mmCIF file of C-alpha atoms in Angstrom:
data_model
loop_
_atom_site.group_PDB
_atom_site.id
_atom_site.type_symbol
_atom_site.label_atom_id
_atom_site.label_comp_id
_atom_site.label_asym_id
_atom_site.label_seq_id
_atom_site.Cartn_x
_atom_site.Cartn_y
_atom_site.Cartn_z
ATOM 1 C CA UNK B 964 -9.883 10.984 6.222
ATOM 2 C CA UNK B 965 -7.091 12.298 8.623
ATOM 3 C CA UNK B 966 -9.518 11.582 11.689
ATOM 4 C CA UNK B 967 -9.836 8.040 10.444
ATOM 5 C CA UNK B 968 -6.236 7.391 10.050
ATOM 6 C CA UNK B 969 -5.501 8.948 13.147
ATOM 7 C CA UNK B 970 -7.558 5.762 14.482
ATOM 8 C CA UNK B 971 -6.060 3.286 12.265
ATOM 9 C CA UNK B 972 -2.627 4.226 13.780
ATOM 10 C CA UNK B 973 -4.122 4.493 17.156
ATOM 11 C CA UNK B 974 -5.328 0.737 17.201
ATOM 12 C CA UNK B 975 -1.933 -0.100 15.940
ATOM 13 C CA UNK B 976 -0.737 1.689 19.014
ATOM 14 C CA UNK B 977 -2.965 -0.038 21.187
ATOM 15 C CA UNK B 978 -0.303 -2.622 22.179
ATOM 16 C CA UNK B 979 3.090 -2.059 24.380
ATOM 17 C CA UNK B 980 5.501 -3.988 22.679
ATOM 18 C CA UNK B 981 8.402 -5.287 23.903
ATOM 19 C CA UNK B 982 11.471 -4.058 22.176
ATOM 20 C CA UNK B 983 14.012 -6.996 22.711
ATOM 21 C CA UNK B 984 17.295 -8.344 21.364
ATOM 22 C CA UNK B 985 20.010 -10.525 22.007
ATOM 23 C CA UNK B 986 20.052 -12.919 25.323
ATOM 24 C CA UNK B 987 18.168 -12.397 28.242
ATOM 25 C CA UNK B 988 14.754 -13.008 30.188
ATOM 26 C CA UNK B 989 12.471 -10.531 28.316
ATOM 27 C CA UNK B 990 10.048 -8.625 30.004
ATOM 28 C CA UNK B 991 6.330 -8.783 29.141
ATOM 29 C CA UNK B 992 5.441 -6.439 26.913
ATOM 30 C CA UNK B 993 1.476 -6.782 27.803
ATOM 31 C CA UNK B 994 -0.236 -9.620 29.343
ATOM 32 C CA UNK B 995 -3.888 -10.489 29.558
ATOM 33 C CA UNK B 996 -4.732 -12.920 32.285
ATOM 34 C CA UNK B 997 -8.741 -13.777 33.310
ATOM 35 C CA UNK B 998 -9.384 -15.844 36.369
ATOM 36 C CA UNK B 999 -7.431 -18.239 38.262
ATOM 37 C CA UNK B 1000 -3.435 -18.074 39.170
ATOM 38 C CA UNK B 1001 -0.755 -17.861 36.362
ATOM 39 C CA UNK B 1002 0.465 -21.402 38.426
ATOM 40 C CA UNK B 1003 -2.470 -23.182 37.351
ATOM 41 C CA UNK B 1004 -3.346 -21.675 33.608
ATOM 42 C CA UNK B 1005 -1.394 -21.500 31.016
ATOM 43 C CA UNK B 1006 1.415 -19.122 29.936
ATOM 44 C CA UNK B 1007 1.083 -18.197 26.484
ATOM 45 C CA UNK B 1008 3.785 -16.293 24.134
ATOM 46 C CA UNK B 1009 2.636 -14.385 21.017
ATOM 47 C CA UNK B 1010 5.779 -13.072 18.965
ATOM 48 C CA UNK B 1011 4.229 -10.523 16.694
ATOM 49 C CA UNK B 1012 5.949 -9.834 13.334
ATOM 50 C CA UNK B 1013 6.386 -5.786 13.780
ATOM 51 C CA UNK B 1014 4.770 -3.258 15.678
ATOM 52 C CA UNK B 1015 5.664 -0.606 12.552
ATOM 53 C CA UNK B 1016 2.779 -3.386 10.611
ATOM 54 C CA UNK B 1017 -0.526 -2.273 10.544
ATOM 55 C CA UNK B 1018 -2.006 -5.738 10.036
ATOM 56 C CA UNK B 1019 0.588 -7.562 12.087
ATOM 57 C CA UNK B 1020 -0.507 -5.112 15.012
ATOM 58 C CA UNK B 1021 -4.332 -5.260 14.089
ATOM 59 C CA UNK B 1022 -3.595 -9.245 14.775
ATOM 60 C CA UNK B 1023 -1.659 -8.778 17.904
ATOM 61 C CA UNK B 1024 -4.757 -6.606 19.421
ATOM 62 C CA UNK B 1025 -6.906 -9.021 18.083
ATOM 63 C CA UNK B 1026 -5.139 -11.736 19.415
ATOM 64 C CA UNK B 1027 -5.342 -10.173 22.758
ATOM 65 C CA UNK B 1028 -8.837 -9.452 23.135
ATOM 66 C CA UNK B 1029 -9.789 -13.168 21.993
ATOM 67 C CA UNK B 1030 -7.445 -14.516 24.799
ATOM 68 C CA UNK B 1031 -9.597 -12.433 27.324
ATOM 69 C CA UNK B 1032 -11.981 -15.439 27.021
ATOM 70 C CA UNK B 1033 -10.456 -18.127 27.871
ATOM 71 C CA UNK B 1034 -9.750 -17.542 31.869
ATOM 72 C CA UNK B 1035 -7.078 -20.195 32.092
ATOM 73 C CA UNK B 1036 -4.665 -18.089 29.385
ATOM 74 C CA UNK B 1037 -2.431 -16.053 30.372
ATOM 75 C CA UNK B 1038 -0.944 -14.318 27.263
ATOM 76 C CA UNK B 1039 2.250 -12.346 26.756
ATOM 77 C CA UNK B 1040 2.616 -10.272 23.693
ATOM 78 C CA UNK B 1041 6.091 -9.136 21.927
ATOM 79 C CA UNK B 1042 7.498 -7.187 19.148
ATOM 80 C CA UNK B 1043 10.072 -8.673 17.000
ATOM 81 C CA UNK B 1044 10.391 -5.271 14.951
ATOM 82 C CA UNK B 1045 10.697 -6.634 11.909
ATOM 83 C CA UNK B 1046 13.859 -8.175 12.698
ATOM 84 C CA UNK B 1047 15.503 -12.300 12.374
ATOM 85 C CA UNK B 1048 17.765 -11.862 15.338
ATOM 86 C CA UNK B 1049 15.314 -10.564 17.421
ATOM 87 C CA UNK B 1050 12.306 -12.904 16.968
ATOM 88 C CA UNK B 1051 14.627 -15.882 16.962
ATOM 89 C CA UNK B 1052 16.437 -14.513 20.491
ATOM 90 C CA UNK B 1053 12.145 -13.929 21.875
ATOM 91 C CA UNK B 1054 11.647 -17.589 20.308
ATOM 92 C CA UNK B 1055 14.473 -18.714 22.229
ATOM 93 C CA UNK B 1056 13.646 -16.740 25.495
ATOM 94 C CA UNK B 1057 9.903 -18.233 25.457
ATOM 95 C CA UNK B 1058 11.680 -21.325 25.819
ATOM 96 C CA UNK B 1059 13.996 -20.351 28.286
ATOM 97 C CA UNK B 1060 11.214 -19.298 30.160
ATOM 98 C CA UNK B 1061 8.997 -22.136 29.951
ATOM 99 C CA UNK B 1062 5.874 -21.171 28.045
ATOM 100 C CA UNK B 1063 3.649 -23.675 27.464
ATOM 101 C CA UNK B 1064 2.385 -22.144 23.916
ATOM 102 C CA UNK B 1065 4.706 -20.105 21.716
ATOM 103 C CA UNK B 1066 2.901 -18.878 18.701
ATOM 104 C CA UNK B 1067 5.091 -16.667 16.519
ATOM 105 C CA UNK B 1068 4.241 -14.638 13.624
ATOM 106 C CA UNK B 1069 7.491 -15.309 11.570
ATOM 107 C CA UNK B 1070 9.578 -12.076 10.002
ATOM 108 C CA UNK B 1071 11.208 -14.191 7.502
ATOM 109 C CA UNK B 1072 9.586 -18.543 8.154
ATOM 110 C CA UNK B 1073 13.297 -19.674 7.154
ATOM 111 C CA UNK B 1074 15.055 -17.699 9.131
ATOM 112 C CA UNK B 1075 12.533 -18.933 12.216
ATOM 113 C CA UNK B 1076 12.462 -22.390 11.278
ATOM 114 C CA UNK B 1077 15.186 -23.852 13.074
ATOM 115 C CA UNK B 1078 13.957 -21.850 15.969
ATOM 116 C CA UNK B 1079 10.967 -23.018 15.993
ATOM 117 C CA UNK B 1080 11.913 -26.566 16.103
ATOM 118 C CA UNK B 1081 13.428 -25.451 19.301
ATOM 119 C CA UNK B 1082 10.277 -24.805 20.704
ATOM 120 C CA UNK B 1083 8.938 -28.168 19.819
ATOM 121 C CA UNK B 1084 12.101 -30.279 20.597
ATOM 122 C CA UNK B 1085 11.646 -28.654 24.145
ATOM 123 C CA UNK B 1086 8.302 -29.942 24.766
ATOM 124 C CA UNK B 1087 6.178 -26.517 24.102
ATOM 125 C CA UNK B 1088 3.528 -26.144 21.847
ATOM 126 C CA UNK B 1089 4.349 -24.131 18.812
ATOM 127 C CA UNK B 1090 1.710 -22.346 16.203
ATOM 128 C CA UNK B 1091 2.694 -20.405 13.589
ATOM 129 C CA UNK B 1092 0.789 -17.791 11.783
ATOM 130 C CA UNK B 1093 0.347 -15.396 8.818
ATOM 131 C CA UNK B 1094 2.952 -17.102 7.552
ATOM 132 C CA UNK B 1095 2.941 -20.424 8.883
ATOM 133 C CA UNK B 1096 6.325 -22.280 8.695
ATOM 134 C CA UNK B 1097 5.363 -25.731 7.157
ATOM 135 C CA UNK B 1098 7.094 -29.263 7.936
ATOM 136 C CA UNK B 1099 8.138 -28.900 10.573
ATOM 137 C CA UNK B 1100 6.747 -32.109 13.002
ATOM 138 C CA UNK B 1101 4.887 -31.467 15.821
ATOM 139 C CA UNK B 1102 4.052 -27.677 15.209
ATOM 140 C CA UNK B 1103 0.687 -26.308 14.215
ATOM 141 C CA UNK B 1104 -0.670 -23.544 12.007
ATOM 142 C CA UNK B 1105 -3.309 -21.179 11.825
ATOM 143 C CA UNK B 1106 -3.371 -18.720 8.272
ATOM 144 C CA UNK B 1107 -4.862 -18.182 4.955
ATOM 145 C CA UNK B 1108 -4.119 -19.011 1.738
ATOM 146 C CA UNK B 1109 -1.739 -16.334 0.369
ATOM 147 C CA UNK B 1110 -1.513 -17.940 -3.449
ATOM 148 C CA UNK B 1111 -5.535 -16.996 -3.274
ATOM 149 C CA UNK B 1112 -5.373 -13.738 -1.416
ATOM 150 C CA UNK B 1113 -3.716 -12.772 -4.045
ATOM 151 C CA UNK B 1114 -5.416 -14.397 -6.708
ATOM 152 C CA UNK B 1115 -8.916 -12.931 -6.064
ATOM 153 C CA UNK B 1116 -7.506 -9.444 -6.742
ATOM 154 C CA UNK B 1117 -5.511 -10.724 -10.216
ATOM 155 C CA UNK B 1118 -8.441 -12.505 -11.665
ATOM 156 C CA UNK B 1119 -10.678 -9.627 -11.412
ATOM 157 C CA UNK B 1120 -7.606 -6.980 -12.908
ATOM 158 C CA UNK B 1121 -7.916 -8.861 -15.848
ATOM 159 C CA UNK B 1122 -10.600 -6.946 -16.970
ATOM 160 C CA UNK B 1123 -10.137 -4.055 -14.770
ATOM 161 C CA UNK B 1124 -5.995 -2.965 -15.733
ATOM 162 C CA UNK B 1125 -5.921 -1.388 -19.359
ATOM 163 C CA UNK B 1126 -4.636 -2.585 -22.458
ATOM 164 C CA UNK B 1127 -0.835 -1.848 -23.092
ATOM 165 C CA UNK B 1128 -0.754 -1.139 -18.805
ATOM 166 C CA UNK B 1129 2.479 -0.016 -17.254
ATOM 167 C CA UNK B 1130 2.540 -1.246 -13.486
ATOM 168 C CA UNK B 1131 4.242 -1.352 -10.597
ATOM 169 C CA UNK B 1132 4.809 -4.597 -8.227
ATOM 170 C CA UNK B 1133 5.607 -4.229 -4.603
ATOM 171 C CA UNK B 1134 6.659 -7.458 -2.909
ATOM 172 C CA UNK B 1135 7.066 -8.518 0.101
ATOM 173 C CA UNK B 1136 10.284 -9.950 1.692
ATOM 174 C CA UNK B 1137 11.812 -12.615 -0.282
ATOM 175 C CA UNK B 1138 11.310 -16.283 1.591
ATOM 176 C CA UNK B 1139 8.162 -14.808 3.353
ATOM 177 C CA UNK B 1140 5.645 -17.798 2.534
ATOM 178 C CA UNK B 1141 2.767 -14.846 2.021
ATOM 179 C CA UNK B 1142 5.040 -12.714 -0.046
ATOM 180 C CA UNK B 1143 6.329 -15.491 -2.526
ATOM 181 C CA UNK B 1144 2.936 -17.447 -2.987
ATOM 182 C CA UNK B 1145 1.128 -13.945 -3.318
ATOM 183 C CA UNK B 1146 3.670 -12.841 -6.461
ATOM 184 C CA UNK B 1147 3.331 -16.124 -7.794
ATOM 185 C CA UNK B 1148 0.085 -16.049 -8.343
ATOM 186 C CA UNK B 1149 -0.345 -12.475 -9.872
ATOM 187 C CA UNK B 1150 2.452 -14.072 -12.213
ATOM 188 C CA UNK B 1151 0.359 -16.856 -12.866
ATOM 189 C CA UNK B 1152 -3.419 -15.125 -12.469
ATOM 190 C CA UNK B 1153 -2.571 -12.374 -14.439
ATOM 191 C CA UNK B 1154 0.871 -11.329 -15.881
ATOM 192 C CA UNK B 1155 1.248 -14.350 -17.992
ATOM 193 C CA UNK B 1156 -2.141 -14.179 -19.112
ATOM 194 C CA UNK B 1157 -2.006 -10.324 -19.836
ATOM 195 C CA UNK B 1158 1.428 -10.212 -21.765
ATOM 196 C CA UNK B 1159 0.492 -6.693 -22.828
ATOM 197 C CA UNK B 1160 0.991 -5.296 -19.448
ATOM 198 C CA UNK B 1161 4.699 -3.808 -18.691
ATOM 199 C CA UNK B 1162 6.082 -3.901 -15.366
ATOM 200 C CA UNK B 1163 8.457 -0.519 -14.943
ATOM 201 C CA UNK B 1164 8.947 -0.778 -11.243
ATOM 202 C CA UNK B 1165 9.392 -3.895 -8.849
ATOM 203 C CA UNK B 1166 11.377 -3.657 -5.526
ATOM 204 C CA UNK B 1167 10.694 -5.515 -2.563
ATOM 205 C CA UNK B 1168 8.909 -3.070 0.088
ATOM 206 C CA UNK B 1169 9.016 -5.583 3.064
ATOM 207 C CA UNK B 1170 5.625 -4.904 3.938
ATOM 208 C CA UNK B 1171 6.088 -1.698 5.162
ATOM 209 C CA UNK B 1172 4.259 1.691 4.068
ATOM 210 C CA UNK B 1173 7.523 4.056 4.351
ATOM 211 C CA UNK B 1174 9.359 1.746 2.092
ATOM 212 C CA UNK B 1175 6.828 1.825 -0.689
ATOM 213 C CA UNK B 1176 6.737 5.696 -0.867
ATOM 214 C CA UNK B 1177 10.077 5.957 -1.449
ATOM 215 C CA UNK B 1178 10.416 3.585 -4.382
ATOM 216 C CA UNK B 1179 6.642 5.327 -5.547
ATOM 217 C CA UNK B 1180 8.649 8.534 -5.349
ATOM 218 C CA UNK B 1181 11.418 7.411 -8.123
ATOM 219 C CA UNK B 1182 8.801 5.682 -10.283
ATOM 220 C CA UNK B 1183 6.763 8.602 -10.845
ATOM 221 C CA UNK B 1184 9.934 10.606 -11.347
ATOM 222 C CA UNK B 1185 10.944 7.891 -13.926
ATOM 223 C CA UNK B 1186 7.143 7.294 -15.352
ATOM 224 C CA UNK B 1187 4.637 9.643 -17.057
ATOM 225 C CA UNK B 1188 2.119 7.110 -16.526
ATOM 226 C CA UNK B 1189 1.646 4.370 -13.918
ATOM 227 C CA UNK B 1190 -1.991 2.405 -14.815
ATOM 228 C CA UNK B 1191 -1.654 0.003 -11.112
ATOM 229 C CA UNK B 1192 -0.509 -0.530 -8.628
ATOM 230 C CA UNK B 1193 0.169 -4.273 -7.731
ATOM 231 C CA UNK B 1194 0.906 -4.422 -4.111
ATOM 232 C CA UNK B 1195 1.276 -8.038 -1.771
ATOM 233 C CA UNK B 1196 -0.075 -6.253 0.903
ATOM 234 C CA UNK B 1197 -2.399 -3.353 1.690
ATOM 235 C CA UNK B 1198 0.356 -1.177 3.785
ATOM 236 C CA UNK B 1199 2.432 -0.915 0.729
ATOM 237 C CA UNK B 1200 -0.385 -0.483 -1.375
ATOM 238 C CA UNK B 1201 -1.474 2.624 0.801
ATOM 239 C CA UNK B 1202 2.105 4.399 0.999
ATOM 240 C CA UNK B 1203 2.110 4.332 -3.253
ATOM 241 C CA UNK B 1204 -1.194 5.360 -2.789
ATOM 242 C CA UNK B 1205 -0.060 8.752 -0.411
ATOM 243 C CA UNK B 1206 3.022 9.334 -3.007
ATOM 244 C CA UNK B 1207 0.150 10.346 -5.931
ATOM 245 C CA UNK B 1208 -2.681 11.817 -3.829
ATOM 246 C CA UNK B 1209 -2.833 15.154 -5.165
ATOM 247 C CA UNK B 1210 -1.281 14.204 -8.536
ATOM 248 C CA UNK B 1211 -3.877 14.741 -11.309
ATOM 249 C CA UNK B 1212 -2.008 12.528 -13.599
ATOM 250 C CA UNK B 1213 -2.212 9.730 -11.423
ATOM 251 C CA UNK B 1214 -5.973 10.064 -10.688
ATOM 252 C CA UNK B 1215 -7.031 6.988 -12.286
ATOM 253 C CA UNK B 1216 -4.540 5.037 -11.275
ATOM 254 C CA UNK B 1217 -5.564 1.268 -9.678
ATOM 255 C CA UNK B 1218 -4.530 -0.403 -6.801
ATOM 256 C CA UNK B 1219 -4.702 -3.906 -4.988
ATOM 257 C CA UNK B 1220 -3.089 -5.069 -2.138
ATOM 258 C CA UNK B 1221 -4.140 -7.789 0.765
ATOM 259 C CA UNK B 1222 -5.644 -7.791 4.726
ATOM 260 C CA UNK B 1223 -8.307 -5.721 4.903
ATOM 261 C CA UNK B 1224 -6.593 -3.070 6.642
ATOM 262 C CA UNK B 1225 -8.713 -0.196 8.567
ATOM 263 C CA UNK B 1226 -6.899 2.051 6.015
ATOM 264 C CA UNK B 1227 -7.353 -0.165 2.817
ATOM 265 C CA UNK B 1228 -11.161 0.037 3.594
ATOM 266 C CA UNK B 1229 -11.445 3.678 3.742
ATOM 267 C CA UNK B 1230 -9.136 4.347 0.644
ATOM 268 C CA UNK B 1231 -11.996 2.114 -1.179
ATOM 269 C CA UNK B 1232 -14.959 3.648 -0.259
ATOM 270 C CA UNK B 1233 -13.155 6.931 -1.386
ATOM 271 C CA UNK B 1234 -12.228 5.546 -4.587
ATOM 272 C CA UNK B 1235 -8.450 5.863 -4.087
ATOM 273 C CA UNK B 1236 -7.796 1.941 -4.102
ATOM 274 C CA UNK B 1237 -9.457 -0.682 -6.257
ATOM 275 C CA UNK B 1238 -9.551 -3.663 -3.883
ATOM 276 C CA UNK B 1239 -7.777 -6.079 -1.427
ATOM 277 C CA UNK B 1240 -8.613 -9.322 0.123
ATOM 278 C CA UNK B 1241 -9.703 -9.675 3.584
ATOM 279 C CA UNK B 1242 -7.702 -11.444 6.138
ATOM 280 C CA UNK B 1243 -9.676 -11.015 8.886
ATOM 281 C CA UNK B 1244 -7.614 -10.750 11.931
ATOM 282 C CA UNK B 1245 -10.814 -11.569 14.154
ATOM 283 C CA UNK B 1246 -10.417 -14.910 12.562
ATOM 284 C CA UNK B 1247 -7.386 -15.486 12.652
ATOM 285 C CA UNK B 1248 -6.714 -14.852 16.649
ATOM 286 C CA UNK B 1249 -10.184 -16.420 16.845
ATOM 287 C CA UNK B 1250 -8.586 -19.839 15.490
ATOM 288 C CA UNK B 1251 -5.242 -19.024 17.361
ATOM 289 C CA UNK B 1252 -6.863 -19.322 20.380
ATOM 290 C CA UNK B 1253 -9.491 -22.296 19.742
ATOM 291 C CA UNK B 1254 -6.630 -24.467 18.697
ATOM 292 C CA UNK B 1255 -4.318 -22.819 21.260
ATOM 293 C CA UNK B 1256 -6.400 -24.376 23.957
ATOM 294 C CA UNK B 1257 -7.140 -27.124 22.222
ATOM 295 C CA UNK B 1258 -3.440 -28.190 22.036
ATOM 296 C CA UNK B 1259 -3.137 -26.580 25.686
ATOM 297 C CA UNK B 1260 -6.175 -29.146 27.256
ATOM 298 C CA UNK B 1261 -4.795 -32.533 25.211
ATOM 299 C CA UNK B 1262 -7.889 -31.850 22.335
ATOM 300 C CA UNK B 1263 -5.287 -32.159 19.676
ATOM 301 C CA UNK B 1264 -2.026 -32.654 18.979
ATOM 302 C CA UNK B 1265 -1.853 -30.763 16.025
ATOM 303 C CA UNK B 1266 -3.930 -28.600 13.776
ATOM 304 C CA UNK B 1267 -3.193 -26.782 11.184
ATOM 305 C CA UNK B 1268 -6.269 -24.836 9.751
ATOM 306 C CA UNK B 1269 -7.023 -21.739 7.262
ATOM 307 C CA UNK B 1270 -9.130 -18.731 7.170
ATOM 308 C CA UNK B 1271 -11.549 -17.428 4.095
ATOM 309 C CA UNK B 1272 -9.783 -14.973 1.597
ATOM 310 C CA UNK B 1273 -13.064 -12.956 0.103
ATOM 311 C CA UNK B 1274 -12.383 -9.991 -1.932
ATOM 312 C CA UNK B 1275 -13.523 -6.850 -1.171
ATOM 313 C CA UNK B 1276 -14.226 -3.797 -3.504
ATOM 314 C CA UNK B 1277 -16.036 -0.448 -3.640
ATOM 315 C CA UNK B 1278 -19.350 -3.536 -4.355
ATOM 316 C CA UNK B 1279 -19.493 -4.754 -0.747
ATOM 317 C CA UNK B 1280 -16.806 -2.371 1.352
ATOM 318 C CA UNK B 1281 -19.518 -0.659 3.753
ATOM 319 C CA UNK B 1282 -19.968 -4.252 5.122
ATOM 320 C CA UNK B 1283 -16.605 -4.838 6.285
ATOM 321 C CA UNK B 1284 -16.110 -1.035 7.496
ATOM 322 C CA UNK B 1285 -19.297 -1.990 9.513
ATOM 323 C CA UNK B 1286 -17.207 -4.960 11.046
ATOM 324 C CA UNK B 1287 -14.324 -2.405 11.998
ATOM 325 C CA UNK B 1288 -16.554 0.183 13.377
ATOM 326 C CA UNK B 1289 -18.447 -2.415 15.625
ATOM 327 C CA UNK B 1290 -15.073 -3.287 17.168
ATOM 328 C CA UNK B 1291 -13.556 0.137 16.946
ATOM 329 C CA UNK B 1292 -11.107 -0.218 15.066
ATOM 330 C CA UNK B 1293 -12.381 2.625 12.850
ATOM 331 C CA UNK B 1294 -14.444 5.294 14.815
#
């Protein structure tokens, strides 16, 4: 297992982020550029949620290979480290420095709206992604449907989470389109039609894995039982997961979360987490790019287009590890 995380966390260092804030030119923190000059192709921005996220990083690298095929792309990749004042000040530099495509990965889509608008007031193509930031005129978006992500996993824990359940939530930050539609619809999918279940822990985790163990650490010290784990994304999911590893009275415990994470796949072929849904981040940079140079060669003026949420379980796991091993992301 250790050798297989050690790659997880390798392909999430794969990428040299920039670490930026505040005014200034920013320098590239990778490019990819295939054939011809950067004066005739196109200079494309990608503003990356957070390096410290192992799906926003799986996207970034996936985002980076997929540019590698279109030779008139030149791509530049940033880290907003999880941070409103620093995405909106690499937003803001993209402009400054006269991208032609900004596609940002919002922290918080509120907090990036009025940002983004920038981008498309200024004449620059905008896409936004995993969340995408919606109404806003003139910018395009490329994600899934979180309110299903999340649904797959609650409709099927009907039957799986046990009678009189106690269960933990773990959310996501609060105006985060995934994060709210994804807790909405375990409220809907299953909490309000399993009244029976007790939630004795919900904090918000902000999708990151260090976050989750600590409030996993005061639950346990609070709980002498914890049935699931109900987690809006896999990286939380995992760090609850690491706080009860070698605790036999959590042996049995379940766990969901969402992306398809390297990690998420091997902790369900072990039997250590009971499913997720897959957002495929091949996909996604796969559409990123298609409608990137789409908007880039006058195809369209807008698109806005989703990916496939399928569920995956210890039924059809092997498959998708398959994927990951074909394109190294696990070894």
């Amino acid at each position: 297992m250790k050798k297989r995380l050690i790659s997880v966390l390798s392909m999430s260092l794969a990428i040299t982020f920039l670490a930026a804030c505040g005014a200034g030119t920013p320098k590239t923190s990778d490019s990819t550029a295939s054939g011809g000059s950067s004066s005739k192709g196109y200079k494309v921005a990608y503003i990356a949620r957070a390096q410290s996220d192992s799906f926003a990083a799986w996207l970034a690298n996936a985002v980076k290979d997929e540019a590698k095929k279109y030779p008139d792309i030149k791509l530049d990749v940033f880290d907003g480290q999880a941070n409103d004042d620093t995405e909106n000040s690499m937003i803001e530099n993209a402009i400054t420095n006269k991208y032609d495509l900004v596609i940002v990965q919002p922290n918080n889509g509120e907090a990036q709206r009025p940002y983004v608008e920038k981008v498309v007031k200024a004449g620059i193509h905008a896409i936004t992604t995993n969340a995408r930031i919606s109404g806003i005129e003139g910018a395009s978006s490329v994600d899934a449907n979180p309110y299903e992500q999340a649904g797959v996993n609650a409709r099927a824990a009907i039957e799986q989470i046990p009678q009189n359940a106690k269960v933990v939530v773990l959310d996501g930050p609060s105006g985060n389109f995934h994060a709210d539609e994804r807790r909405k619809s375990w409220q809907k999918e299953f909490f309000e039609k399993r009244p029976d279940v007790k939630i004795v822990g919900e904090q918000i985790a902000n999708w990151n894995k260090d976050e989750a163990m600590k409030y996993m650490e005061d639950w346990i010290q609070s709980n002498d039982k914890i049935d699931a784990v109900i987690s809006m994304n896999d990286n939380m999911a995992a760090g609850a997961i690491e706080v009860v590893k070698d605790n036999p009275k959590f042996k049995n415990m379940l766990a969901y979360g969402v992306d398809g994470t390297a990690e998420a796949l091997l902790l369900i072929q072990e039997g250590k987490m009971t499913s997720t849904c897959m957002q495929s981040a091949y996909d996604l940079a796969t559409k990123l790019l298609e409608s990137g140079n789409k908007l880039l060669t006058g195809g369209e003026k807008q698109i806005d287009t989703d990916i496939g949420n399928p569920l995956v379980n210890k039924d059809n796991v092997q498959q998708y590890i398959d994927i990951l091993k074909k394109s190294g992301a696990i070894k």
